[in-house]
């Protein structure tokens, strides 16, 4: 091509003729190719002696970011023209999923040939080095996905051997990628220099973690001493701050989760989230934000959702987005907490002053650290470790703040005690003065009280008499209800018996007449056949077969009426229990049945269906007569409630069930009546409270029932809903125990 261009320039005879447009096009191409070659060749080799003297050598590197993240080394070599010079001694490659390439040319102008290239950023996920020398390429890959013990140099920094003879040169390509922002602090050391450099870095980290551990244990000890939850929240905060820095400095991957590669590559984001949340919790606890501003408290709580969102993005494998959100949230939270601390300090909350000072120190260290990332301040030991220095100072200052808070509380307590003591002395003086007056008045009042006591005693006797009369009144009301029910129940079978007596008497008379007729025929002198025929004719005339059947039916009816009457009398005897004041063992199911016998008339007249579900119950120690009175009162109320809703429609239902559980017997009486609202349920056991119309109830039935069950050391539980019905659940112990109350 050079010959062709020369021919074009000098237009030698016999040369190939090319039109002027094509000529100009080729000249332009030649110009740009030459410019690109000049640009590529612009990277002068970095002398190793100079590299050894400099802290970081990234300023001599060229940078290319592969947005496809798919180009291999050979393809990268073909793109040397696209490498850009680094602007900083420590290149800042940002946050992206790109493969980041750095290129360094090194010239060994020393007498040594063994060097180590150090990339002192342990949060880079992967570093791959390609060494181009004499046309040959050597590569080595190191990553956080492998345990540190598998590296040649068992350190969290990325260390690579460089072998270059004196006066020789080589070209180094570095490929880096990470989930977080990538800073590439590259340095070169001799093998003798490397150990002191690494030891110095580890010592600084060790000192920081030691300070944080001491402060953590100190504050934890104080928490167990004073039991102030602020200390516990603060220890939680310091733990996550220290763990975050240990992760950023590579100590966590090196010593804690060496074999957990997921944590090794993601713990920076997780620690960012957890330390942020711990910061919010501590600020809320220490500054009492809820008390001073609920709006700011809610705003700070919202930032927790941002941290949780970042964690979700991490789990969904959107790691770069998660890291960016953590950084954004951390900046927002830092500024917000600064403002809140200032706001609360203006509210005269003294501990906020110390918090504001300590947080300002920590916030300033974060600003220095971030400014270092963007080249606004130099990248040196102070700026690299600014956050550790700031967080250590913050830990000490916040410990002082917590101690000062205790002193404030102590002073407030002492002041309160002094005020209480002064009040006590004043009260003592007043008491002494008043005692003289009181002694005089006591004598006067003693006489008055003795008279009043006598009046109270008379009143109490009157109240007891009135109470007895009221209880007797309720019993008489129950007795009236009982008498009406019994009269109705006995009247039916008695009527049945009496109605069968007259036809039975008529049939017996006919039977006697038949016997007399048969006797007369038998004593006559007629032939046997005529006698038999006469008797058969008489029986047919009398309808003797039907007469026998009718007599049987009448006798059966009389028997049924008499049996029913006996059953009612038995039920009445069981219900009344004349020995009701004696504690005895009784069958609860039998007592319920006797009550239902008494209430059968009311149930039938209102067409209420009774559904019984009795369990097998042991005999219970109780006062049977009193329990039957309870059942009567509850069933009577249930009938009243059902009648108000269903009338005589036949849809009313009364369910009675019993069962035993443990040491108790349970009786459930449930209806589908009107039900009760909460007000009625709260007053149902109060004396004289009733929902019935005037003249329908005394309001003492449920009060007596409540006291009776209480006497049995049991309870009545009410379940009711308006419009659906009521359930009265009675619990009584199987073995009666004398109450000690």
Short mmCIF file of N, CA and C in Angstrom, two decimals, residues 55-56 90 117-124 155-159 183-187 189 197-198 201 248-249 379 384:
data_model
loop_
_atom_site.label_atom_id
_atom_site.label_comp_id
_atom_site.label_asym_id
_atom_site.label_seq_id
_atom_site.Cartn_x
_atom_site.Cartn_y
_atom_site.Cartn_z
N UNK A 55 3.39 5.15 45.51
CA UNK A 55 2.42 4.40 46.32
C UNK A 55 1.52 3.56 45.44
N UNK A 56 0.96 4.19 44.37
CA UNK A 56 0.10 3.49 43.43
C UNK A 56 0.48 3.91 42.02
N UNK A 90 -5.22 5.84 41.37
CA UNK A 90 -6.04 4.66 41.66
C UNK A 90 -7.26 4.75 40.76
N UNK A 117 3.11 -7.83 41.86
CA UNK A 117 2.09 -6.83 41.57
C UNK A 117 0.95 -7.01 42.58
N UNK A 118 0.59 -5.93 43.26
CA UNK A 118 -0.38 -5.98 44.37
C UNK A 118 -1.60 -5.12 44.01
N UNK A 119 -2.79 -5.76 44.02
CA UNK A 119 -4.05 -5.02 43.89
C UNK A 119 -4.72 -5.11 45.26
N UNK A 120 -4.62 -4.02 46.02
CA UNK A 120 -5.02 -4.07 47.44
C UNK A 120 -6.49 -3.69 47.62
N UNK A 121 -7.38 -4.33 46.86
CA UNK A 121 -8.83 -4.14 47.01
C UNK A 121 -9.48 -5.52 47.06
N UNK A 122 -9.73 -6.03 48.26
CA UNK A 122 -10.22 -7.41 48.37
C UNK A 122 -11.68 -7.61 47.96
N UNK A 123 -12.46 -6.53 47.74
CA UNK A 123 -13.86 -6.74 47.39
C UNK A 123 -14.06 -6.93 45.89
N UNK A 124 -12.98 -6.82 45.10
CA UNK A 124 -13.07 -7.18 43.68
C UNK A 124 -13.32 -8.69 43.62
N UNK A 155 -3.45 -14.26 51.21
CA UNK A 155 -3.82 -12.94 51.69
C UNK A 155 -5.03 -12.47 50.93
N UNK A 156 -5.78 -11.52 51.56
CA UNK A 156 -7.00 -11.05 50.91
C UNK A 156 -6.73 -10.16 49.70
N UNK A 157 -5.51 -9.56 49.64
CA UNK A 157 -5.15 -8.76 48.47
C UNK A 157 -4.82 -9.69 47.31
N UNK A 158 -4.95 -9.17 46.09
CA UNK A 158 -4.60 -9.95 44.90
C UNK A 158 -3.12 -9.70 44.59
N UNK A 159 -2.32 -10.77 44.68
CA UNK A 159 -0.86 -10.68 44.51
C UNK A 159 -0.43 -11.59 43.36
N UNK A 183 -12.44 0.04 42.54
CA UNK A 183 -11.25 0.87 42.62
C UNK A 183 -10.05 -0.05 42.48
N UNK A 184 -9.06 0.37 41.70
CA UNK A 184 -7.92 -0.51 41.41
C UNK A 184 -6.64 0.10 41.96
N UNK A 185 -6.38 -0.09 43.27
CA UNK A 185 -5.12 0.40 43.85
C UNK A 185 -3.99 -0.57 43.51
N UNK A 186 -3.23 -0.28 42.43
CA UNK A 186 -2.19 -1.18 41.94
C UNK A 186 -0.84 -0.65 42.40
N UNK A 187 -0.04 -1.55 42.91
CA UNK A 187 1.32 -1.19 43.30
C UNK A 187 2.25 -2.35 42.99
N UNK A 189 5.93 -4.22 44.27
CA UNK A 189 6.91 -4.34 45.36
C UNK A 189 7.92 -5.42 45.00
N UNK A 197 4.64 -4.62 53.72
CA UNK A 197 3.47 -3.89 53.23
C UNK A 197 2.19 -4.57 53.69
N UNK A 198 2.14 -5.91 53.50
CA UNK A 198 0.94 -6.66 53.90
C UNK A 198 0.75 -6.64 55.42
N UNK A 201 -0.72 -3.36 56.50
CA UNK A 201 -2.16 -3.28 56.22
C UNK A 201 -2.95 -4.11 57.22
N UNK A 248 -15.14 -5.27 53.90
CA UNK A 248 -14.52 -4.40 52.88
C UNK A 248 -13.01 -4.58 52.84
N UNK A 249 -12.39 -4.87 53.99
CA UNK A 249 -10.94 -5.03 54.07
C UNK A 249 -10.50 -6.46 53.83
N UNK A 379 -5.57 9.48 47.24
CA UNK A 379 -5.77 8.11 47.68
C UNK A 379 -4.55 7.73 48.51
N UNK A 384 -7.97 6.04 52.60
CA UNK A 384 -8.39 4.64 52.45
C UNK A 384 -9.04 4.13 53.74
#
